[in-house]
PDB file of C-alpha atoms in Angstrom:
ATOM      1  CA  MET A 321     -10.969  17.186  32.643  1.00  0.00           C
ATOM      2  CA  PHE A 322     -13.274  14.462  33.974  1.00  0.00           C
ATOM      3  CA  ASP A 323     -12.319  12.179  31.084  1.00  0.00           C
ATOM      4  CA  THR A 324      -8.682  12.465  32.146  1.00  0.00           C
ATOM      5  CA  VAL A 325      -9.523  11.649  35.758  1.00  0.00           C
ATOM      6  CA  ARG A 326     -11.691   8.740  34.658  1.00  0.00           C
ATOM      7  CA  GLN A 327      -8.927   7.390  32.404  1.00  0.00           C
ATOM      8  CA  LYS A 328      -6.320   7.683  35.151  1.00  0.00           C
ATOM      9  CA  TYR A 329      -8.613   5.882  37.576  1.00  0.00           C
ATOM     10  CA  SER A 330      -9.309   3.157  35.013  1.00  0.00           C
ATOM     11  CA  ASN A 331      -5.569   2.711  34.446  1.00  0.00           C
ATOM     12  CA  TRP A 332      -4.968   2.490  38.193  1.00  0.00           C
ATOM     13  CA  VAL A 333      -7.710  -0.145  38.573  1.00  0.00           C
ATOM     14  CA  SER A 334      -6.188  -2.196  35.744  1.00  0.00           C
ATOM     15  CA  TYR A 335      -2.740  -1.905  37.308  1.00  0.00           C
ATOM     16  CA  ARG A 336      -4.010  -2.987  40.742  1.00  0.00           C
ATOM     17  CA  ARG A 337      -5.907  -5.913  39.217  1.00  0.00           C
ATOM     18  CA  ALA A 338      -2.771  -7.092  37.400  1.00  0.00           C
ATOM     19  CA  VAL A 339      -0.661  -6.761  40.564  1.00  0.00           C
ATOM     20  CA  ASP A 340      -3.265  -8.639  42.607  1.00  0.00           C
ATOM     21  CA  GLU A 341      -3.587 -11.454  40.068  1.00  0.00           C
ATOM     22  CA  LEU A 342       0.167 -11.882  39.671  1.00  0.00           C
ATOM     23  CA  SER A 343       0.646 -11.782  43.434  1.00  0.00           C
ATOM     24  CA  ARG A 344      -1.736 -14.716  43.843  1.00  0.00           C
ATOM     25  CA  LEU A 345       0.467 -16.943  41.680  1.00  0.00           C
ATOM     26  CA  SER A 346       2.989 -19.220  43.319  1.00  0.00           C
ATOM     27  CA  THR A 347       6.687 -18.557  42.937  1.00  0.00           C
ATOM     28  CA  ARG A 348       6.848 -21.587  40.634  1.00  0.00           C
ATOM     29  CA  GLU A 349       4.059 -20.268  38.408  1.00  0.00           C
ATOM     30  CA  LEU A 350       5.718 -16.857  38.214  1.00  0.00           C
ATOM     31  CA  SER A 351       9.011 -18.526  37.353  1.00  0.00           C
ATOM     32  CA  ASP A 352       7.309 -20.456  34.540  1.00  0.00           C
ATOM     33  CA  LEU A 353       6.211 -17.077  33.156  1.00  0.00           C
ATOM     34  CA  GLY A 354       9.716 -15.663  33.534  1.00  0.00           C
ATOM     35  CA  ILE A 355       8.674 -13.246  36.283  1.00  0.00           C
ATOM     36  CA  SER A 356      10.111 -12.884  39.766  1.00  0.00           C
ATOM     37  CA  ARG A 357       8.125 -11.519  42.710  1.00  0.00           C
ATOM     38  CA  SER A 358      10.187  -8.344  42.638  1.00  0.00           C
ATOM     39  CA  ASP A 359       9.158  -7.790  38.991  1.00  0.00           C
ATOM     40  CA  ILE A 360       5.391  -7.905  39.549  1.00  0.00           C
ATOM     41  CA  LYS A 361       4.825  -4.140  39.780  1.00  0.00           C
ATOM     42  CA  PHE A 362       7.099  -3.493  36.794  1.00  0.00           C
ATOM     43  CA  VAL A 363       5.307  -6.086  34.658  1.00  0.00           C
ATOM     44  CA  ALA A 364       1.882  -4.762  35.669  1.00  0.00           C
ATOM     45  CA  ARG A 365       2.900  -1.181  34.850  1.00  0.00           C
ATOM     46  CA  ARG A 366       4.405  -2.234  31.517  1.00  0.00           C
ATOM     47  CA  SER A 367       1.267  -4.188  30.569  1.00  0.00           C
ATOM     48  CA  MET A 368      -0.762  -0.967  30.744  1.00  0.00           C
ATOM     49  CA  ASN A 369       1.346   0.550  27.973  1.00  0.00           C
ATOM     50  CA  GLY A 370       0.793  -2.175  25.469  1.00  0.00           C
TER      51      GLY A 370
END
């Protein structure tokens, strides 16, 4: 049970870190990566799955 909680927390931390890092990029930098601001959460969530 604790391993599941720990894994979920670790996944959440990774997701938040990705969102925070992508949010710091300028709109131009995001555009160069093919990402819009509205896609940040989707991209961060997708990156956790592979």
